[in-house]
Coordinates of C-alpha atoms and ligand atoms in Angstrom, one line a residue:
X770 CA 72.3 125.6 -45.2
X771 CA 69.2 124.2 -43.4
X772 CA 69.0 125.0 -39.7
X773 CA 67.2 122.6 -37.4
X774 CA 65.7 124.4 -34.4
X775 CA 65.5 121.8 -31.7
X776 CA 62.7 123.0 -29.4
X777 CA 63.0 121.6 -25.9
X778 CA 61.6 123.5 -22.9
X779 CA 61.3 126.8 -24.9
X780 CA 57.9 126.1 -26.6
X781 CA 57.3 129.6 -28.0
X782 CA 58.2 131.7 -31.1
X783 CA 58.7 134.9 -29.1
X784 CA 62.0 135.8 -27.6
X785 CA 63.5 132.7 -29.1
X786 CA 67.2 133.3 -30.0
X787 CA 67.8 130.0 -31.8
X788 CA 64.8 130.6 -34.0
X789 CA 65.7 134.2 -34.8
X790 CA 69.2 133.2 -35.6
X791 CA 68.0 130.4 -37.8
X792 CA 65.4 132.5 -39.7
X793 CA 68.1 135.0 -40.5
X794 CA 70.3 132.5 -42.1
X795 CA 68.2 130.4 -44.4
X796 CA 65.6 127.5 -44.4
X797 CA 64.4 126.4 -40.9
X798 CA 63.1 123.0 -39.7
X799 CA 61.4 123.3 -36.3
X800 CA 61.8 120.0 -34.4
X801 CA 60.3 118.6 -31.2
X802 CA 61.3 115.2 -30.0
X803 CA 59.2 113.2 -27.6
X804 CA 61.6 111.0 -25.7
X805 CA 60.0 107.8 -24.2
X806 CA 63.2 107.1 -22.2
X807 CA 62.8 110.4 -20.4
X808 CA 59.2 109.7 -19.6
X809 CA 60.2 106.4 -18.1
X810 CA 62.3 108.2 -15.4
X811 CA 61.4 108.1 -11.7
X812 CA 60.9 111.9 -11.5
X813 CA 58.6 112.3 -14.5
X814 CA 54.8 111.7 -14.6
X815 CA 51.5 111.7 -16.4
X816 CA 50.6 115.2 -15.4
X817 CA 53.9 116.7 -16.6
X818 CA 53.5 115.3 -20.1
X819 CA 49.8 116.0 -20.2
X820 CA 50.7 119.7 -19.5
X821 CA 53.7 119.8 -21.8
X822 CA 51.7 118.2 -24.6
X823 CA 49.4 121.2 -24.6
X824 CA 52.3 123.5 -24.8
X825 CA 53.8 121.6 -27.8
X826 CA 50.4 121.6 -29.4
X827 CA 50.1 125.3 -29.0
X828 CA 53.5 125.8 -30.6
X829 CA 52.4 123.6 -33.5
X830 CA 49.4 125.8 -34.0
X831 CA 51.5 129.0 -33.9
X832 CA 53.8 127.6 -36.6
X833 CA 50.9 126.5 -38.8
X834 CA 49.4 130.1 -38.5
X835 CA 52.7 131.3 -40.0
X836 CA 52.7 128.8 -42.8
X837 CA 55.1 126.2 -41.4
X838 CA 54.8 122.9 -39.6
X839 CA 56.4 121.7 -36.4
X840 CA 58.2 118.4 -37.0
X841 CA 57.2 116.1 -34.1
X842 CA 59.2 112.9 -33.7
X843 CA 59.0 110.2 -31.0
X844 CA 62.3 108.5 -30.2
X845 CA 65.9 109.1 -29.3
X846 CA 67.1 112.5 -30.3
X847 CA 70.3 111.3 -31.9
X848 CA 68.3 108.7 -33.9
X849 CA 66.0 111.5 -35.2
X850 CA 69.0 113.6 -36.1
X851 CA 70.6 110.7 -37.9
X852 CA 67.4 110.3 -40.0
X853 CA 67.4 114.1 -40.7
X854 CA 71.0 113.8 -41.9
X855 CA 70.1 110.9 -44.2
X856 CA 67.3 112.9 -45.7
X857 CA 68.7 116.4 -45.9
X858 CA 72.5 115.8 -45.9
X859 CA 74.3 118.2 -43.6
X860 CA 72.5 120.9 -41.5
X861 CA 73.1 123.1 -38.5
X862 CA 71.5 122.4 -35.2
X863 CA 70.5 125.2 -32.8
X864 CA 68.8 125.0 -29.4
X865 CA 68.5 126.7 -26.0
X866 CA 70.8 125.6 -23.2
X867 CA 68.9 123.4 -20.8
X868 CA 69.5 122.9 -17.1
X869 CA 67.6 119.6 -16.5
X870 CA 68.2 116.4 -14.6
X871 CA 71.1 114.0 -15.0
X872 CA 69.3 112.2 -17.9
X873 CA 68.9 115.4 -20.0
X874 CA 72.4 116.4 -19.2
X875 CA 73.7 113.0 -20.5
X876 CA 71.4 113.3 -23.5
X877 CA 72.7 116.8 -24.4
X878 CA 76.3 115.4 -24.2
X879 CA 75.3 112.6 -26.5
X880 CA 73.8 115.0 -29.0
X881 CA 77.0 117.2 -28.8
X882 CA 79.2 114.1 -29.5
X883 CA 77.0 113.0 -32.3
X884 CA 77.1 116.4 -33.9
X885 CA 80.9 116.5 -33.5
X886 CA 81.3 113.0 -35.0
X887 CA 79.1 114.0 -38.0
X888 CA 80.5 117.5 -38.6
X889 CA 77.1 119.1 -37.7
X890 CA 77.6 122.5 -36.1
X891 CA 75.6 122.7 -32.9
X892 CA 75.0 126.1 -31.3
X893 CA 73.3 126.5 -27.9
X894 CA 71.8 129.9 -26.7
X895 CA 71.4 131.1 -23.1
X896 CA 67.8 131.8 -22.1
X897 CA 67.9 132.0 -18.3
X898 CA 70.2 133.8 -15.9
X899 CA 72.2 130.6 -15.5
X900 CA 75.9 130.3 -16.5
X901 CA 77.7 127.2 -17.5
X902 CA 80.9 125.8 -16.0
X903 CA 81.8 124.4 -12.6
X904 CA 84.2 127.2 -11.9
X905 CA 81.4 129.8 -12.3
X906 CA 81.5 132.4 -9.5
X907 CA 78.5 133.7 -7.6
X908 CA 80.0 137.2 -7.3
X909 CA 77.9 139.8 -9.0
X910 CA 75.4 137.1 -10.2
X911 CA 72.4 139.2 -9.5
X912 CA 73.7 142.2 -11.6
X913 CA 74.5 139.8 -14.5
X914 CA 70.9 138.4 -14.2
X915 CA 69.4 142.0 -14.3
X916 CA 71.5 142.9 -17.4
X917 CA 70.5 139.7 -19.2
X918 CA 66.8 140.1 -18.5
X919 CA 67.0 143.8 -19.6
X920 CA 68.1 142.9 -23.1
X921 CA 65.4 143.5 -25.8
X922 CA 62.8 140.9 -26.3
X923 CA 63.2 139.2 -29.7
X924 CA 60.1 139.5 -31.9
X925 CA 58.7 136.5 -33.8
X926 CA 60.7 136.6 -37.0
X927 CA 58.7 138.3 -39.8
X928 CA 59.5 135.7 -42.4
X929 CA 60.7 132.2 -42.0
X930 CA 61.5 129.9 -44.8
X931 CA 59.9 126.8 -43.2
X932 CA 60.9 123.3 -44.1
X933 CA 58.9 120.3 -43.2
X934 CA 59.8 116.6 -42.7
X935 CA 57.2 114.0 -41.9
X936 CA 55.4 114.0 -38.6
X937 CA 54.5 111.7 -35.7
X938 CA 51.4 112.1 -33.6
X939 CA 51.8 113.7 -30.3
X940 CA 51.4 110.6 -28.0
X941 CA 49.0 110.6 -25.1
X942 CA 50.4 110.0 -21.7
X943 CA 49.0 106.5 -21.8
X944 CA 50.8 105.8 -25.1
X945 CA 54.0 106.8 -23.4
X946 CA 53.3 104.2 -20.7
X947 CA 52.4 106.9 -18.1
X948 CA 49.7 105.8 -15.7
X949 CA 47.1 108.3 -14.6
X950 CA 48.4 109.8 -11.4
X951 CA 45.3 111.3 -9.8
X952 CA 45.4 114.7 -11.5
X953 CA 41.9 116.2 -11.6
X954 CA 42.4 119.8 -12.3
X955 CA 45.4 120.3 -14.7
X956 CA 46.5 123.9 -15.2
X957 CA 45.9 124.8 -18.9
X958 CA 49.1 124.9 -21.0
X959 CA 50.2 126.8 -24.1
X960 CA 51.1 130.3 -25.1
X961 CA 47.6 131.8 -24.8
X962 CA 47.1 130.3 -21.3
X963 CA 50.6 131.5 -20.3
X964 CA 49.9 135.1 -21.5
X965 CA 46.6 135.2 -19.8
X966 CA 48.1 133.9 -16.5
X967 CA 50.7 136.6 -16.6
X968 CA 48.2 139.3 -17.4
X969 CA 45.7 138.3 -14.8
X970 CA 48.4 138.1 -12.2
X971 CA 49.9 141.5 -12.9
X972 CA 46.5 143.3 -13.3
X973 CA 43.9 141.4 -11.4
X974 CA 45.0 138.6 -9.0
X975 CA 48.4 139.7 -7.8
X976 CA 47.8 142.6 -5.4
X977 CA 47.6 140.5 -2.2
X978 CA 50.6 138.3 -3.4
X979 CA 53.0 139.0 -0.6
X980 CA 50.7 138.0 2.3
X981 CA 48.4 135.6 0.5
X982 CA 51.2 133.4 -0.9
X983 CA 51.7 131.7 2.5
X984 CA 48.4 129.9 2.6
X985 CA 47.2 127.3 0.1
X986 CA 43.7 128.9 0.4
X987 CA 44.7 132.4 -0.7
X988 CA 47.8 131.4 -2.6
X989 CA 46.0 129.5 -5.3
X990 CA 44.7 132.7 -6.9
X991 CA 47.2 135.2 -5.5
X992 CA 50.4 133.4 -6.6
X993 CA 51.4 134.0 -10.2
X994 CA 51.0 130.3 -11.2
X995 CA 53.6 130.9 -13.9
X996 CA 56.0 128.1 -12.8
X997 CA 54.5 125.6 -15.2
X998 CA 54.8 128.0 -18.1
X999 CA 58.4 128.7 -17.2
X1000 CA 59.0 124.9 -17.3
X1001 CA 57.5 124.6 -20.7
X1002 CA 59.0 127.9 -21.9
X1003 CA 55.7 129.1 -23.3
X1004 CA 56.9 132.6 -22.0
X1005 CA 60.5 133.6 -21.6
X1006 CA 61.8 134.8 -18.3
X1007 CA 62.7 138.0 -20.0
X1008 CA 59.1 138.5 -21.2
X1009 CA 57.8 137.9 -17.6
X1010 CA 60.4 140.2 -16.1
X1011 CA 59.9 143.1 -18.5
X1012 CA 56.1 142.9 -18.3
X1013 CA 56.5 143.1 -14.5
X1014 CA 58.8 146.1 -14.7
X1015 CA 56.3 147.8 -16.9
X1016 CA 53.5 147.1 -14.5
X1017 CA 55.7 148.4 -11.7
X1018 CA 56.0 151.7 -13.6
X1019 CA 52.3 151.9 -14.2
X1020 CA 51.6 151.3 -10.5
X1021 CA 54.1 154.0 -9.6
X1022 CA 52.0 156.5 -11.7
X1023 CA 48.8 155.6 -9.9
X1024 CA 47.4 157.8 -7.2
X1025 CA 48.6 156.7 -3.8
X1026 CA 45.1 155.4 -2.8
X1027 CA 44.9 153.3 -6.0
X1028 CA 48.3 151.7 -5.6
X1029 CA 47.2 149.5 -2.7
X1030 CA 49.5 146.6 -2.1
X1031 CA 50.7 146.4 -5.7
X1032 CA 54.2 147.9 -5.1
X1033 CA 55.2 145.3 -2.5
X1034 CA 53.6 142.5 -4.6
X1035 CA 55.7 143.5 -7.6
X1036 CA 58.9 143.8 -5.6
X1037 CA 58.4 140.5 -4.0
X1038 CA 57.6 138.8 -7.3
X1039 CA 60.7 140.2 -9.0
X1040 CA 62.7 138.7 -6.1
X1041 CA 61.3 135.3 -6.8
X1042 CA 62.1 135.5 -10.5
X1043 CA 65.7 135.9 -9.4
X1044 CA 65.3 132.9 -7.2
X1045 CA 64.2 130.8 -10.1
X1046 CA 67.6 131.1 -11.7
X1047 CA 69.5 131.4 -8.4
X1048 CA 68.4 127.9 -7.5
X1049 CA 68.8 126.4 -11.0
X1050 CA 72.3 127.8 -11.1
X1051 CA 73.2 125.5 -8.2
X1052 CA 72.4 122.4 -10.2
X1053 CA 74.1 123.8 -13.3
X1054 CA 77.3 124.3 -11.3
X1055 CA 77.1 121.0 -9.4
X1056 CA 74.8 118.4 -11.2
X1057 CA 75.5 115.9 -8.4
X1058 CA 73.2 117.7 -6.0
X1059 CA 70.3 115.9 -7.7
X1060 CA 71.3 112.9 -5.5
X1061 CA 74.0 114.2 -3.1
X1062 CA 73.8 116.9 -0.4
X1063 CA 75.7 120.1 -1.1
X1064 CA 77.6 119.4 2.1
X1065 CA 79.0 115.9 2.0
X1066 CA 79.1 115.7 5.8
X1067 CA 75.3 114.9 5.6
X1068 CA 75.7 111.9 3.3
X1069 CA 74.0 108.9 5.0
X1070 CA 72.4 111.1 7.7
X1071 CA 69.0 109.6 6.8
X1072 CA 69.5 106.0 5.8
X1073 CA 67.0 104.4 3.4
X1074 CA 64.4 102.7 5.6
X1075 CA 63.8 98.9 5.3
X1076 CA 60.1 99.5 4.9
X1077 CA 58.2 101.8 2.6
X1078 CA 55.3 102.2 5.0
X1079 CA 56.0 105.8 6.1
X1080 CA 56.7 106.9 2.5
X1081 CA 53.6 105.2 1.2
X1082 CA 51.4 106.9 3.9
X1083 CA 53.0 110.2 3.1
X1084 CA 52.4 109.9 -0.6
X1085 CA 48.9 108.8 -0.1
X1086 CA 48.0 111.7 2.2
X1087 CA 47.3 109.2 5.1
X1088 CA 49.7 110.3 7.8
X1089 CA 47.1 111.2 10.4
X1090 CA 48.1 114.8 10.3
X1091 CA 45.1 116.5 8.7
X1092 CA 46.8 119.6 7.3
X1093 CA 49.7 117.6 5.9
X1094 CA 47.3 115.1 4.3
X1095 CA 45.1 118.0 3.0
X1096 CA 48.1 119.6 1.3
X1097 CA 49.3 116.2 -0.2
X1098 CA 45.8 115.4 -1.5
X1099 CA 45.4 118.9 -2.9
X1100 CA 48.8 118.6 -4.7
X1101 CA 47.8 115.2 -6.0
X1102 CA 44.6 116.6 -7.5
X1103 CA 45.9 119.9 -8.9
X1104 CA 49.7 119.4 -9.5
X1105 CA 50.5 122.6 -7.5
X1106 CA 50.8 123.8 -4.0
X1107 CA 52.2 127.0 -2.6
X1108 CA 55.9 127.4 -1.5
X1109 CA 55.3 127.3 2.2
X1110 CA 53.3 124.1 2.0
X1111 CA 56.0 122.5 -0.3
X1112 CA 58.5 123.4 2.4
X1113 CA 56.3 122.0 5.1
X1114 CA 55.8 118.7 3.2
X1115 CA 59.5 118.3 2.8
X1116 CA 60.2 119.3 6.4
X1117 CA 57.6 116.7 7.6
X1118 CA 59.1 113.9 5.5
X1119 CA 62.7 114.8 6.5
X1120 CA 62.4 115.7 10.2
X1121 CA 59.3 113.9 11.5
X1122 CA 59.5 110.8 9.2
X1123 CA 63.3 111.0 8.9
X1124 CA 63.1 109.9 5.3
X1125 CA 66.0 110.7 2.8
X1126 CA 65.0 113.8 0.8
X1127 CA 65.9 111.9 -2.4
X1128 CA 62.9 109.5 -1.7
X1129 CA 60.3 112.1 -0.6
X1130 CA 61.7 114.5 -3.3
X1131 CA 60.9 111.9 -6.0
X1132 CA 57.3 111.6 -4.7
X1133 CA 56.9 115.4 -4.9
X1134 CA 58.7 115.8 -8.2
X1135 CA 56.2 113.5 -9.9
X1136 CA 53.3 115.4 -8.3
X1137 CA 54.5 118.8 -9.3
X1138 CA 53.3 119.7 -12.8
X1139 CA 56.0 122.4 -12.6
X1140 CA 58.8 120.0 -11.7
X1141 CA 62.0 121.9 -12.3
X1142 CA 65.1 119.8 -11.3
X1143 CA 67.3 122.8 -10.5
X1144 CA 64.8 124.3 -8.1
X1145 CA 63.4 121.1 -6.9
X1146 CA 66.5 119.3 -5.7
X1147 CA 68.2 122.4 -4.3
X1148 CA 65.0 123.2 -2.3
X1149 CA 64.4 119.6 -1.2
X1150 CA 67.8 119.3 0.4
X1151 CA 67.6 122.9 1.8
X1152 CA 64.3 122.1 3.5
X1153 CA 65.8 118.9 4.8
X1154 CA 68.7 120.8 6.4
X1155 CA 71.5 119.2 4.3
X1156 CA 73.0 122.2 2.5
X1157 CA 75.0 123.3 5.5
X1158 CA 74.5 127.0 4.7
X1159 CA 70.8 127.5 5.4
X1160 CA 69.1 127.9 8.8
X1161 CA 67.4 124.7 9.9
X1162 CA 63.6 125.3 9.6
X1163 CA 61.3 122.6 11.0
X1164 CA 57.6 123.4 10.3
X1165 CA 55.1 122.1 12.8
X1166 CA 52.6 120.1 10.9
X1167 CA 49.9 121.1 13.4
X1168 CA 50.6 124.8 13.8
X1169 CA 50.8 125.3 10.0
X1170 CA 47.2 124.0 9.9
X1171 CA 46.0 126.6 12.4
X1172 CA 48.0 129.4 10.8
X1173 CA 47.4 128.8 7.1
X1174 CA 43.9 127.3 7.3
X1175 CA 42.3 129.2 10.2
X1176 CA 38.7 128.4 9.2
X1177 CA 39.5 124.8 8.5
X1178 CA 37.8 125.0 5.1
X1179 CA 40.8 123.7 3.1
X1180 CA 41.5 120.8 5.5
X1181 CA 37.8 119.7 5.6
X1182 CA 37.6 119.9 1.8
X1183 CA 40.6 117.7 1.1
X1184 CA 40.2 115.4 4.1
X1185 CA 36.4 114.8 3.9
X1186 CA 36.7 112.1 6.6
X1187 CA 37.0 115.1 9.0
X1188 CA 34.3 117.3 7.4
X1189 CA 32.2 117.2 10.6
X1190 CA 35.1 118.6 12.7
X1191 CA 36.3 122.1 13.5
X1192 CA 39.1 123.8 15.5
X1193 CA 41.4 121.6 17.6
X1194 CA 39.4 118.5 16.8
X1195 CA 40.0 119.1 13.1
X1196 CA 43.7 119.8 13.2
X1197 CA 44.4 117.3 16.1
X1198 CA 41.7 114.6 15.7
X1199 CA 43.5 112.3 18.0
X1200 CA 42.4 114.6 20.8
X1201 CA 38.7 113.9 20.1
X1202 CA 36.8 111.9 22.7
X1203 CA 36.1 109.3 20.0
X1204 CA 38.7 109.8 17.2
X1205 CA 37.2 109.4 13.7
X1206 CA 37.3 105.7 12.7
X1207 CA 37.9 106.2 9.0
X1208 CA 41.0 108.5 9.4
X1209 CA 44.4 107.1 10.5
X1210 CA 46.0 107.9 13.9
X1211 CA 49.2 109.9 13.5
X1212 CA 52.0 107.7 12.1
X1213 CA 54.6 109.4 14.3
X1214 CA 54.6 111.4 17.5
X1215 CA 55.4 114.8 16.0
X1216 CA 56.8 116.4 19.2
X1217 CA 59.1 113.6 20.0
X1218 CA 60.3 113.2 16.3
X1219 CA 60.9 117.0 16.1
X1220 CA 63.0 117.0 19.3
X1221 CA 65.0 113.9 18.1
X1222 CA 65.6 115.5 14.7
X1223 CA 66.8 118.7 16.2
X1224 CA 69.3 116.8 18.4
X1225 CA 70.7 114.9 15.4
X1226 CA 70.9 117.8 12.9
X1227 CA 72.4 120.3 15.3
X1228 CA 74.9 117.8 16.7
X1229 CA 76.2 117.4 13.1
X1230 CA 76.1 121.1 12.2
X1231 CA 78.3 121.9 15.2
X1232 CA 81.1 119.7 14.2
X1233 CA 84.3 121.3 12.8
X1234 CA 84.0 119.3 9.6
X1235 CA 80.5 120.6 9.0
X1236 CA 81.6 124.2 9.7
X1237 CA 84.5 124.0 7.4
X1238 CA 82.5 122.5 4.6
X1239 CA 79.8 125.1 5.0
X1240 CA 82.3 127.8 4.0
X1241 CA 83.1 125.9 0.8
X1242 CA 79.4 125.4 0.0
X1243 CA 78.7 129.1 0.5
X1244 CA 81.5 130.0 -1.8
X1245 CA 80.0 127.8 -4.5
X1246 CA 76.3 128.3 -4.1
X1247 CA 75.5 130.9 -1.5
X1248 CA 73.4 133.9 -2.3
X1249 CA 75.5 137.1 -2.0
X1250 CA 72.2 138.9 -1.4
X1251 CA 70.3 140.4 0.3
X1252 CA 72.4 141.2 3.4
X1253 CA 75.8 139.8 2.5
X1254 CA 75.9 137.9 5.7
X1255 CA 78.2 134.9 5.5
X1256 CA 76.4 131.6 5.9
X1257 CA 75.7 129.3 8.8
X1258 CA 73.1 131.5 10.3
X1259 CA 72.0 132.9 6.9
X1260 CA 68.2 133.1 6.6
X1261 CA 67.0 130.5 4.1
X1262 CA 67.2 132.0 0.7
X1263 CA 64.0 131.1 -1.0
X1264 CA 62.0 131.0 2.2
X1265 CA 59.1 133.3 2.7
X1266 CA 58.5 132.4 6.3
Ligands
FAD1096 C1 60.6 121.3 -1.6 C2 60.3 122.3 -2.7 C3 60.3 121.9 -4.0 C4 60.1 122.8 -5.0 N1 60.1 122.4 -6.3 C5 59.8 123.3 -7.3 C6 59.8 122.8 -8.7 O1 60.0 121.6 -9.0 N2 59.6 123.7 -9.7 C7 59.4 125.0 -9.4 O2 59.1 125.8 -10.3 N3 59.4 125.5 -8.1 C8 59.6 124.7 -7.1 N4 59.6 125.1 -5.8 C9 59.6 126.6 -5.5 C10 58.2 127.2 -5.4 O3 57.5 126.5 -4.4 C11 57.4 127.3 -6.7 O4 58.2 127.9 -7.7 C12 56.2 128.1 -6.6 O5 55.3 127.6 -5.5 C13 55.4 128.0 -7.9 O6 54.2 128.7 -7.9 P1 54.1 130.1 -8.6 O7 54.6 130.1 -10.0 O8 52.7 130.6 -8.4 O9 55.1 131.0 -7.7 P2 55.3 132.6 -7.5 O10 55.3 132.8 -6.0 O11 54.3 133.3 -8.2 O12 56.8 132.8 -8.0 C14 57.1 133.2 -9.4 C15 58.2 132.3 -9.9 O13 59.4 132.5 -9.1 C16 60.0 131.3 -8.9 N5 60.1 130.9 -7.5 C17 59.1 131.2 -6.6 N6 59.5 130.8 -5.4 C18 60.7 130.2 -5.6 C19 61.6 129.5 -4.7 N7 61.4 129.4 -3.4 N8 62.7 129.0 -5.2 C20 63.0 129.1 -6.5 N9 62.2 129.7 -7.4 C21 61.0 130.2 -6.9 C22 59.3 130.2 -9.7 O14 59.8 130.1 -11.0 C23 57.9 130.8 -9.8 O15 57.1 130.4 -10.9 C24 59.9 124.2 -4.7 C25 59.8 124.6 -3.4 C26 60.1 123.7 -2.4 C27 60.1 124.1 -0.9

C-alpha cells in the first residue's frame, strides 16, 4: 500500500522515523502542505515563512538528489488528502507528532477524524522528549528524555520507491498575504545551513557560550543559533544531542590547557536542549496555556488597556529606554535576540507597561523567526510572573543596558538617534542637559512602575489561593531538577540570570 509521509516541522530525511517506516513498507509519497489559514494567524509572520520556505526547498532538493519529488500542495490538509484518495484510492498516512499552537492542534484533530472517517490508517511518531496526554507525570521526565535521545539516529533510507503526484509552486510570503515585517538579515535555512550552524557552534563559536550568552553583543556568535533549525526540523534533536555528546568526549580527551571553556559550554548547552522539550511539554500537557496563565488566580491581573499606545511604542522600539529599543529593533531586523534580552523585553512589557503577556507575546512571536509556541507561551507567562511557581524576576531596563552593552556599541548601532552619546547619557538620555529631540522621552517612569508592579504581584502571590494553586501547578509542570526544591521560591527554570 502507498504510504504518504506528511512532512510538517521535520524537514529532513535523516533520523526521520515516519520516512524510514514508510520506505520499509512500499511506495512512498512525500508531502508538504502550505496552509494559508495557518499563515493568516496572529502569531505567524513573513519572516517565519521566508525561513521555512528555504527549509522546504532544501528538503525538495534532497529528495530530487535521491530520485524522488516532494509533493508540495497549497491548501487545507484534509482537502489535499481527499484529492490524494480520489487519485490513489486508499493509502496510509504517517507523520511526526507536533506540539504547535491551538490551530495546529485543531488541524491535527481534523486530520485524525478525516482519516478515521475514510478508513485511512494514520500513524504519528514521537520526535521530541515530549509525551502526550493530560495525565502525563513529570516524575523521571529527564531520564526518559535522555533515554529517547540516546536511541540510534536513523540513517536516510538506502532505497525508497518514490511516488509523485503533481506539484504546486512554493508560494512567496507575499503570495500568502504576508506583509514584509522589517526583517533585514534572515538566518539561512535548510539542511546544509543547519549542519554548518551545528558544526561551527560545537567546534568554533561555542567556547565562550556560558558567559557570552547573556549579552546580545557576544551572544549573536556564541549562542548555538539552532533554534530556527529545530523549529523547521532540519536537524533532529537527537542529532544535535548526540553530536554534542561526541564533542564532549573529544573535549575530554584534549590536554587540559586546550580544553579552555569547552567543558562548561557543552554542559550548559545540553541543559538547554532539555529545556526545549521541558517547556514544550507544558503546552502539550495543557494547551490552554497559550492564552491562560498556568495559575488561574492571575487571570485578569493585567486587563487589556483601552489604548494601544504603549503596545505600539513597544513594538516599534520607541519606548524611550535606549537598551529596550535597541533590542527590539535588533530583533525586528534579525528575527533573533538572546534569551536574557527576550526575558527583559517580556519583563518590561509586563511589569513596567503592565500589558497582558498575551498581547506583548504576540508581538514577540511574530518577530521571532524561531517562534515555537510551547517554549514561547510558557516563557512569556513565566517572565510575566503568572505561573505561580517561578521566582518573580523584574529586569531593570536601564541596568541591563549598562551590564550587557558596557561600551554602548550595540545601543548606538540600533538607536542611531543616540549615536553621539555615551555612558549615562546614552542609557538614560533623559538626564542629558538637552535631551535628544528625535528620540522619545521614556513612556513610563520605570522606578515607579517597578515598585507598583512588585506591590501588585507579591500581594497576589501571598494569598492562600495563590499558594494552594502553586502546588497544583508544580505537580503538573514543575521541573523536578536540578535541586528538587518544591516551588514558590524555585529559581526560574530556563533563566540564565
Ligand atoms: C519571552 C521568551 C520567549 C521565547 N520564545 C522562544 C521561542 O518562540 N522559540 C524558541 O526556540 N525559544 C524561545 N525562547 C527561549 C530562548 O530565548 C531561545 O531558545 C534562544 O534564545 C534561541 O537561541 P539559540 O538557539 O542560540 O539558543 P541556545 O542558547 O544555543 O540554546 C540551544 C537550544 O536550547 C533551547 N533553549 C535555550 N534556552 C531555552 C529556554 N530558556 N527555554 C526553552 N528552551 C531553550 C532552544 O531550543 C535553543 O535553540 C524564549 C525565551 C523567552 C524569555
